[in-house]
PDB file of C-alpha atoms in Angstrom:
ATOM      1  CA  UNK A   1      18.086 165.325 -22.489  1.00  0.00           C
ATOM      2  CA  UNK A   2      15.173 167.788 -21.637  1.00  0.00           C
ATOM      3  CA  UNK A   3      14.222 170.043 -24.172  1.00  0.00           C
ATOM      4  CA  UNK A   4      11.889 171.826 -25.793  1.00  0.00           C
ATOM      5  CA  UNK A   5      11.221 170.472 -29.848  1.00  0.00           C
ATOM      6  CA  UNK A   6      10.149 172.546 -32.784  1.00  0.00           C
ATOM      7  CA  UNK A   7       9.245 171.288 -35.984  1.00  0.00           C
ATOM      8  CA  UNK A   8       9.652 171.884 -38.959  1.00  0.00           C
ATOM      9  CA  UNK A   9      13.035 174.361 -38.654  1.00  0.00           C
ATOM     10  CA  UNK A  10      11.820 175.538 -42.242  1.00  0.00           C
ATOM     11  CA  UNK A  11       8.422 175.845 -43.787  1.00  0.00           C
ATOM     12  CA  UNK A  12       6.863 177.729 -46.738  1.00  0.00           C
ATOM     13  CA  UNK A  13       3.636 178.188 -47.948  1.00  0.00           C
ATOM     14  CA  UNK A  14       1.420 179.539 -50.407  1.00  0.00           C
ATOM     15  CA  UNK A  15      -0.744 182.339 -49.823  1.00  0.00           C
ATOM     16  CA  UNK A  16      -4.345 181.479 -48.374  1.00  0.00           C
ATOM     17  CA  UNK A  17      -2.845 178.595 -47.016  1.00  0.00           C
ATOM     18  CA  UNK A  18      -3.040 177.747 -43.224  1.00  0.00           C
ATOM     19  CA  UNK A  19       0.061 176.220 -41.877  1.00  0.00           C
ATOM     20  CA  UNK A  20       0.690 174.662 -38.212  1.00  0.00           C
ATOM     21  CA  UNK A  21       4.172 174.506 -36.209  1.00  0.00           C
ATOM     22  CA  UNK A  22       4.878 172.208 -33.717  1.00  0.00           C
ATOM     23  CA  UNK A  23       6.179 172.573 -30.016  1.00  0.00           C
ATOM     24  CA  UNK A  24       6.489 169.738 -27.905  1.00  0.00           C
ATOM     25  CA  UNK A  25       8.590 169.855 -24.147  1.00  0.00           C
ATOM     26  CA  UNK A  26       9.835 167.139 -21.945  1.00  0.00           C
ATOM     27  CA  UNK A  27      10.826 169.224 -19.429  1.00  0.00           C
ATOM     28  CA  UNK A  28       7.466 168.963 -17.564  1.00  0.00           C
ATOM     29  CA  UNK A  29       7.222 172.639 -17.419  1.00  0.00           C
ATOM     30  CA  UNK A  30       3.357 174.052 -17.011  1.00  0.00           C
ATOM     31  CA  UNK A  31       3.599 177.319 -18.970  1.00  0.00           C
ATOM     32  CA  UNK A  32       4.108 177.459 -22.884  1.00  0.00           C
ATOM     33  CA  UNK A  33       4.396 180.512 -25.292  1.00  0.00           C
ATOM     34  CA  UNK A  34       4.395 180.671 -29.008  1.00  0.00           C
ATOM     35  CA  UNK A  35       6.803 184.178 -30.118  1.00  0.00           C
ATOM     36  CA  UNK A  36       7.069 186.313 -33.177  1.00  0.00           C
ATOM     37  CA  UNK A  37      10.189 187.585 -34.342  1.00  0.00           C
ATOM     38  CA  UNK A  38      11.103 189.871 -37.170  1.00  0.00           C
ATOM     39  CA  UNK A  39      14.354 191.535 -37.881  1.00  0.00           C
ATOM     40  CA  UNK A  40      14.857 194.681 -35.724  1.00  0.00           C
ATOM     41  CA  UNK A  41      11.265 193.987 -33.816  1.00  0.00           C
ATOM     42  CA  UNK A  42      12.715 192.026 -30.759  1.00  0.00           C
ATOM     43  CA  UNK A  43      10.548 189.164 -29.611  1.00  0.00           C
ATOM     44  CA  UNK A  44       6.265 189.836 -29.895  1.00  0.00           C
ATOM     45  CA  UNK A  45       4.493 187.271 -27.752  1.00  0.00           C
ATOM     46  CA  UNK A  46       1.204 185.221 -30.029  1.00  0.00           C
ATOM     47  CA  UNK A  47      -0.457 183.083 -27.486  1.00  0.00           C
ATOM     48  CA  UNK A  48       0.408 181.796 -24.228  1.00  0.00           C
ATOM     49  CA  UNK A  49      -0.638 178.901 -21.901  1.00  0.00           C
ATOM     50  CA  UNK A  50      -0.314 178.294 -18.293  1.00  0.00           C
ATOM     51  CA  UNK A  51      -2.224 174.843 -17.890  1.00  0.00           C
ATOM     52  CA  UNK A  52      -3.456 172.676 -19.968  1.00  0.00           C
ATOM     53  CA  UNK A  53      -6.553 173.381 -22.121  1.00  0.00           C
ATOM     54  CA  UNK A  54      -6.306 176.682 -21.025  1.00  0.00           C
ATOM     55  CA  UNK A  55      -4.566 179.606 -23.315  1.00  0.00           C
ATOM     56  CA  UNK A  56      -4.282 183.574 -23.507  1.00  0.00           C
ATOM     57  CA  UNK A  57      -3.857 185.681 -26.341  1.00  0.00           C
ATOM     58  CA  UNK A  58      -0.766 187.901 -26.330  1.00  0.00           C
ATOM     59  CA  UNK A  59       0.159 190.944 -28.111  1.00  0.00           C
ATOM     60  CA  UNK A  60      -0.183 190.141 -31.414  1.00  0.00           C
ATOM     61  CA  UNK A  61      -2.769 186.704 -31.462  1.00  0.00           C
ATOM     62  CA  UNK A  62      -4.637 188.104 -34.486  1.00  0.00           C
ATOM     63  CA  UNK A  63      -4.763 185.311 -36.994  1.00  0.00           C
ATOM     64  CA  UNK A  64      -2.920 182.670 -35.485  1.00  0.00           C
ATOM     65  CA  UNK A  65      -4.695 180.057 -33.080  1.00  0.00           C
ATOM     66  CA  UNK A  66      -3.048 177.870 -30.582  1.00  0.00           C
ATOM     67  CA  UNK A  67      -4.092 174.290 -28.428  1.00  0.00           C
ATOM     68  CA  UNK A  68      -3.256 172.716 -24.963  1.00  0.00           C
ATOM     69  CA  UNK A  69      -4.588 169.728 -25.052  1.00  0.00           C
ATOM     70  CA  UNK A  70      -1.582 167.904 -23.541  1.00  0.00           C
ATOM     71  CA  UNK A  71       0.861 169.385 -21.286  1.00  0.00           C
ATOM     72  CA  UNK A  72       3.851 168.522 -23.504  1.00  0.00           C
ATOM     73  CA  UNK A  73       2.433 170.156 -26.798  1.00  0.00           C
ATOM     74  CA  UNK A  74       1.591 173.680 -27.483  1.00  0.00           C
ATOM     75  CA  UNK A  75       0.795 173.875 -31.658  1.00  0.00           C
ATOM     76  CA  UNK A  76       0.228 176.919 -33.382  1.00  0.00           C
ATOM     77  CA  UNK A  77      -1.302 177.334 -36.416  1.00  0.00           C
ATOM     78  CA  UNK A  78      -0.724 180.385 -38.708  1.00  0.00           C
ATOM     79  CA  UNK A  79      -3.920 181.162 -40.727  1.00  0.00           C
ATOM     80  CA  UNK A  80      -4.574 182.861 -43.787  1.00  0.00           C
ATOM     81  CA  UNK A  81      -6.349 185.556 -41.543  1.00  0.00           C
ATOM     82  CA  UNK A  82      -2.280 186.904 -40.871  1.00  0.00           C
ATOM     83  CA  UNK A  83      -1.657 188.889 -42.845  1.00  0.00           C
ATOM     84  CA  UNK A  84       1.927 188.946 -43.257  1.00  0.00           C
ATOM     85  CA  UNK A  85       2.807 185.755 -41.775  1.00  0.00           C
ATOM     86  CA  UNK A  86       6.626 185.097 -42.973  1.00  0.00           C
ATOM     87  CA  UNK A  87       8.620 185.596 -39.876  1.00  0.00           C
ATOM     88  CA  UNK A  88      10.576 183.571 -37.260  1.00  0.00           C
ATOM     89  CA  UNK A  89       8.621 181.764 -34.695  1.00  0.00           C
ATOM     90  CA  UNK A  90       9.759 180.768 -30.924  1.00  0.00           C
ATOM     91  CA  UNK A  91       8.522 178.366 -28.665  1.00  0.00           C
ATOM     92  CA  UNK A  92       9.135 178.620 -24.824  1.00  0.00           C
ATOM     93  CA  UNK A  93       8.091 176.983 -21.693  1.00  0.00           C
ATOM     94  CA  UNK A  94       8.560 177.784 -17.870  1.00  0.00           C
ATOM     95  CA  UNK A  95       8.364 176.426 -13.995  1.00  0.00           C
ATOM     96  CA  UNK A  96       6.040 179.329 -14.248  1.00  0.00           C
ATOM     97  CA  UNK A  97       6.239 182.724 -11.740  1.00  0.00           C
ATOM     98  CA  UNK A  98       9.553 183.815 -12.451  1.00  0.00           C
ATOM     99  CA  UNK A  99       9.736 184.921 -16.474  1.00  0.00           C
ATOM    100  CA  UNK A 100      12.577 182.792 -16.692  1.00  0.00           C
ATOM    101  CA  UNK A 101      12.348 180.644 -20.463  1.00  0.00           C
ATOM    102  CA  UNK A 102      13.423 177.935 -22.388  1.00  0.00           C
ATOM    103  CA  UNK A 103      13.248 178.430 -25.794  1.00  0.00           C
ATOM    104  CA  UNK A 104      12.718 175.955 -28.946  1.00  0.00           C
ATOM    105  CA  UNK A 105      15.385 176.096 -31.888  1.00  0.00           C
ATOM    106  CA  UNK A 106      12.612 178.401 -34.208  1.00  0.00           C
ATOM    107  CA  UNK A 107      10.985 177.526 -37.272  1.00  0.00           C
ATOM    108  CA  UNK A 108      11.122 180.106 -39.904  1.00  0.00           C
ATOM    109  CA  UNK A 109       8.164 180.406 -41.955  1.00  0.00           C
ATOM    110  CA  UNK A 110       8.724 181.939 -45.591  1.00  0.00           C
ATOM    111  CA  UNK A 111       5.024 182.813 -47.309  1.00  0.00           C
ATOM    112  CA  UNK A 112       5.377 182.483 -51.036  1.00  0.00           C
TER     113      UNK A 112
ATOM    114  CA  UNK B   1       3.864 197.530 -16.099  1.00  0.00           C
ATOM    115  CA  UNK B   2       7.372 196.767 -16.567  1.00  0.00           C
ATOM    116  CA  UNK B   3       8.824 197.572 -18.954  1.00  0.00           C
ATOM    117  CA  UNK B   4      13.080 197.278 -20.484  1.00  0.00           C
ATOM    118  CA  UNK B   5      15.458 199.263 -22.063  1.00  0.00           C
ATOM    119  CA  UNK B   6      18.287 198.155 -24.389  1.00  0.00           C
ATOM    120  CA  UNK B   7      19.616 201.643 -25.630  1.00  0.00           C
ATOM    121  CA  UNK B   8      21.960 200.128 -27.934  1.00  0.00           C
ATOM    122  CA  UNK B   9      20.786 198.691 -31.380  1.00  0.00           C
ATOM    123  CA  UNK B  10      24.593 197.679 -32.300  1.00  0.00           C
ATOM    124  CA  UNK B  11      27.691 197.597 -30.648  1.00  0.00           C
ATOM    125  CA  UNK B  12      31.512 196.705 -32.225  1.00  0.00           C
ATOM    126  CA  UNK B  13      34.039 195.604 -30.250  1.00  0.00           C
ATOM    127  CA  UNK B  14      37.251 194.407 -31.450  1.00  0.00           C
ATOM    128  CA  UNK B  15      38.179 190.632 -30.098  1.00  0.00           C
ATOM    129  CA  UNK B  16      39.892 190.573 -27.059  1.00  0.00           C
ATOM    130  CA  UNK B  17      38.002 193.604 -25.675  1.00  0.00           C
ATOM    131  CA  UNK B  18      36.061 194.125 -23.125  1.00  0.00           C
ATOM    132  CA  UNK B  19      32.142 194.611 -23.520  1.00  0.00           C
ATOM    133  CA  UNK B  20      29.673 196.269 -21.443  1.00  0.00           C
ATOM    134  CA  UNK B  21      25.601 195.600 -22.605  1.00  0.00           C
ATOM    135  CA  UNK B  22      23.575 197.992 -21.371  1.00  0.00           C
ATOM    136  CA  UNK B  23      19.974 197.079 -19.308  1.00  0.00           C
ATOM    137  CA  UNK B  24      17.482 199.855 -17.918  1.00  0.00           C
ATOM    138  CA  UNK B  25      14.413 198.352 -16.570  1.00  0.00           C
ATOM    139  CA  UNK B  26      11.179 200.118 -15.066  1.00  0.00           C
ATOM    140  CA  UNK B  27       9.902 197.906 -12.605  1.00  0.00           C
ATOM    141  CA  UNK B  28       8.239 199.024  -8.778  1.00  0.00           C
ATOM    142  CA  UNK B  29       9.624 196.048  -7.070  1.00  0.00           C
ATOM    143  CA  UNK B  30      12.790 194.449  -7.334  1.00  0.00           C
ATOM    144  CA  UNK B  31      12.476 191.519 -10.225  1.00  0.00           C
ATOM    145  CA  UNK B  32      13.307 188.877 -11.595  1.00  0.00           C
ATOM    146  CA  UNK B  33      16.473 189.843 -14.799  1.00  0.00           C
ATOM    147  CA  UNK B  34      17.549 187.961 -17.179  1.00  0.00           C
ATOM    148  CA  UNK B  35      20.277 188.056 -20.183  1.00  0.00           C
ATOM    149  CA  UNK B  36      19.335 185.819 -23.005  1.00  0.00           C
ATOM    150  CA  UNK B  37      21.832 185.592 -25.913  1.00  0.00           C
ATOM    151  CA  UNK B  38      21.103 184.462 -29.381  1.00  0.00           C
ATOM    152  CA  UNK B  39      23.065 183.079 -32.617  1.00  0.00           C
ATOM    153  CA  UNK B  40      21.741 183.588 -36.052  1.00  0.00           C
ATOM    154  CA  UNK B  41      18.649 181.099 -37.012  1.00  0.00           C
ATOM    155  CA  UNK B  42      18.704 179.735 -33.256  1.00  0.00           C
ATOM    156  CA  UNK B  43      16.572 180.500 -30.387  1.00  0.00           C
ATOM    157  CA  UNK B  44      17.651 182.248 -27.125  1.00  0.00           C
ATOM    158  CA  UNK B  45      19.628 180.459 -24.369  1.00  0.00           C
ATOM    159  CA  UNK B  46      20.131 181.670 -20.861  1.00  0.00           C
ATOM    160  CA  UNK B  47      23.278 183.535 -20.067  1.00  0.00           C
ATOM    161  CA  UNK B  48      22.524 184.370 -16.226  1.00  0.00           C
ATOM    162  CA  UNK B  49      19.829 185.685 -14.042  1.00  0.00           C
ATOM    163  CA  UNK B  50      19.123 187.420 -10.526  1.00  0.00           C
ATOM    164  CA  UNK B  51      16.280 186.882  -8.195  1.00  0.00           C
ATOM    165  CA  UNK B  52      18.102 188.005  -4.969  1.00  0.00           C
ATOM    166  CA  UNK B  53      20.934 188.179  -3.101  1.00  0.00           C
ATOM    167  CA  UNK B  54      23.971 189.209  -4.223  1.00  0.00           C
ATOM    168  CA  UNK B  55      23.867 191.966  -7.162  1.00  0.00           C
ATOM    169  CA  UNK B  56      26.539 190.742  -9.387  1.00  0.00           C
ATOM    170  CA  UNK B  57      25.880 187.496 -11.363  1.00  0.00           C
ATOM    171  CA  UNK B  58      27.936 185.253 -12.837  1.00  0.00           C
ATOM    172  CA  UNK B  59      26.520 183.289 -16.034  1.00  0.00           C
ATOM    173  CA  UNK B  60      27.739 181.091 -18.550  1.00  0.00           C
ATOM    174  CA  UNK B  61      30.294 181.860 -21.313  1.00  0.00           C
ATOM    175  CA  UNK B  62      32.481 183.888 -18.725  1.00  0.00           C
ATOM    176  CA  UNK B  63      29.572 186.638 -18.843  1.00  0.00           C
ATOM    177  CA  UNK B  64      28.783 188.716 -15.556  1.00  0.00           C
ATOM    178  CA  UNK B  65      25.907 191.022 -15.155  1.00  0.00           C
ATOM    179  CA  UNK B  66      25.495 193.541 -11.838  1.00  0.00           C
ATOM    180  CA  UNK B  67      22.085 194.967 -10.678  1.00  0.00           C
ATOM    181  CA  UNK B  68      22.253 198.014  -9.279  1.00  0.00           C
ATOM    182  CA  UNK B  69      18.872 199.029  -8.115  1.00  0.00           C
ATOM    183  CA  UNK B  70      19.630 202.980  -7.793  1.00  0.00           C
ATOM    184  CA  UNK B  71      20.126 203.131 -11.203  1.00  0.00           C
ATOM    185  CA  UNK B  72      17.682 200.171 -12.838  1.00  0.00           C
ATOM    186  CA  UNK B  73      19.880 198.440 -14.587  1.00  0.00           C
ATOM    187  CA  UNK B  74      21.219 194.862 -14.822  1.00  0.00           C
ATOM    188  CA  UNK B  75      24.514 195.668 -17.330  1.00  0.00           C
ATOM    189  CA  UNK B  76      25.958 192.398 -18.504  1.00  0.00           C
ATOM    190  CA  UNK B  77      29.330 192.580 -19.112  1.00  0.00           C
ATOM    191  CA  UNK B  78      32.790 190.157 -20.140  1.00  0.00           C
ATOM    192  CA  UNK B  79      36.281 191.114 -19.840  1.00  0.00           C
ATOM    193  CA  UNK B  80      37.447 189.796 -23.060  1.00  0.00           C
ATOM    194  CA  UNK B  81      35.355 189.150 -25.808  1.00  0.00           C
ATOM    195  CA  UNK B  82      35.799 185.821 -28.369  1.00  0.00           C
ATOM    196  CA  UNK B  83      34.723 186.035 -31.751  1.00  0.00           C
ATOM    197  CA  UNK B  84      32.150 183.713 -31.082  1.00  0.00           C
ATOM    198  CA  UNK B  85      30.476 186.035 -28.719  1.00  0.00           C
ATOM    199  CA  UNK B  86      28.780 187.988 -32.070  1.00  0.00           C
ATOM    200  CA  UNK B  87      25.065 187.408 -31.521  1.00  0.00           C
ATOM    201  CA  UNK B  88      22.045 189.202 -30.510  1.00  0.00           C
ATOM    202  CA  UNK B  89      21.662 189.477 -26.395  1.00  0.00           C
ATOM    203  CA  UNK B  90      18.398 190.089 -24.913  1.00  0.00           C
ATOM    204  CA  UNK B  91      17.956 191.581 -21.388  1.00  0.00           C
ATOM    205  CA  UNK B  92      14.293 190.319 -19.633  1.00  0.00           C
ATOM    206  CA  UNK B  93      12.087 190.890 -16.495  1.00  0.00           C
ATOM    207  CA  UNK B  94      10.103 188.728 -15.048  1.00  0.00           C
ATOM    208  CA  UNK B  95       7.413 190.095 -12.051  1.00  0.00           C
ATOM    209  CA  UNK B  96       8.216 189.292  -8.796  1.00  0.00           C
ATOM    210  CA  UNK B  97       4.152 188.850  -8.304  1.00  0.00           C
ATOM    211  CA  UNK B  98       4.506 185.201 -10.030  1.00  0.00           C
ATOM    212  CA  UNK B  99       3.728 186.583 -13.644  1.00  0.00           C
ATOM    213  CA  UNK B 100       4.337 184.384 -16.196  1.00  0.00           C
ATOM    214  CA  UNK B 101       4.949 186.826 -19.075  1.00  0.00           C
ATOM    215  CA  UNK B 102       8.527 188.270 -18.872  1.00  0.00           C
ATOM    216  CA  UNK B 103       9.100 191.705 -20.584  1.00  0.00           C
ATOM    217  CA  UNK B 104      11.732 192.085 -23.211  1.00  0.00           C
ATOM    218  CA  UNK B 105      14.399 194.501 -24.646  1.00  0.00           C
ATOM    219  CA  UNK B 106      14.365 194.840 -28.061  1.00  0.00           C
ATOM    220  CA  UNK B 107      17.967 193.491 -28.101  1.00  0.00           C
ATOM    221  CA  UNK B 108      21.388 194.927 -29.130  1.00  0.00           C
ATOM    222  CA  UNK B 109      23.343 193.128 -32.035  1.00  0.00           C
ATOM    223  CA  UNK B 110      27.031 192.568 -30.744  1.00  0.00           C
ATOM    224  CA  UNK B 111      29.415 192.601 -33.762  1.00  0.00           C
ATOM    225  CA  UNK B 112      33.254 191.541 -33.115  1.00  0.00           C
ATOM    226  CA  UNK B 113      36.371 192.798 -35.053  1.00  0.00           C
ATOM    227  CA  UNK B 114      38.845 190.351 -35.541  1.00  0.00           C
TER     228      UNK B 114
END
């Protein structure tokens, strides 16, 4: 079945810590997009990618960091430049030109 | 820029109801609308969407939605609701100019009264 793979569904870290989620897709789909969501705050858009090696920061990219080295895998890495990084995280990917998304299960990051 | 309204935060519908979600988008073409719906701890899943032709859609989950552009909305709506149906439901737009960043609601919380 094509999907779209995140990993690990939980995760906690310590403070000062960086941590990195995974995203991988086997639905051959060009676009990619990492998503912040808190309670109440609707879905905030981190980093995006529409080819491969090639990424945009979105509306909120400030200390996170993403790669596209592949087209399947679109990482992001939470570093201890966020500030207040325990939240819910999303993982997407598109045909591209439409807005229409598949989203990843989540992976819920709790910062001790 | 587009941009989308959800004006409800929560609605409460008793099961076997029926339930209207309301959608106002700003947009200055017709686009691309979606209705996303998710569970607690799981990510979003498609209910329907439009691109063109005829204005009312018919998704999964026995969910309809209508766009009526006079009024700039894409309502999404089911004629008898199921417990199960108690999530969080997202309405979307994606640009018609090949955009790949869709616009989101903020989402409305749909609680259901046994």
């Amino acid at each position: 079945d094509g999907g779209i793979t995140q990993s690990p569904k939980y995760l906690f870290r310590k403070e000062g810590q960086n941590v990195t989620l995974s995203c991988e897709q086997n639905l051959n789909h060009d676009a990619m997009y990492w998503y912040r969501q808190d309670p109440g705050q609707g879905l905030r858009l981190i980093y995006y990618s529409q080819i491969v090696n090639d990424f945009q920061k979105g509306d909120i990219a400030e200390g996170y960091s993403v790669s596209r080295e592949k087209k399947e895998s679109f990482p992001l890495t939470v570093t201890s430049a966020q500030k207040n990084p325990t939240a819910f995280y999303l993982c997407a990917s598109s045909i591209g030109g439409t807005g229409e998304l598949f989203f990843g299960e989540g992976s819920r990051l709790t910062v001790l | 820029a587009q941009s989308v309204t959800q004006p409800d935060i929560h609605i409460t519908v008793s099961e076997g109801a029926s339930l209207e979600l309301r959608c106002n988008y700003s947009y200055g073409a017709t686009p691309y609308l979606f209705w996303y719906v998710q569970s607690p701890g799981q990510g979003l899943q498609l209910l329907l969407k439009y691109f063109s032709g005829d204005t009312l859609v018919q998704g999964i989950k026995g969910f309809e939605a209508e766009f009526k552009r006079s009024q700039s909305s894409f309502n999404l709506r089911k004629p008898s609701v199921h417990w199960s149906d108690a999530a969080e439901y997202f309405c979307a737009v994606g640009a018609t100019g090949g955009s790949y960043i869709p616009t989101f609601g903020r989402g409305t919380s749909l609680i259901v009264h046994p």
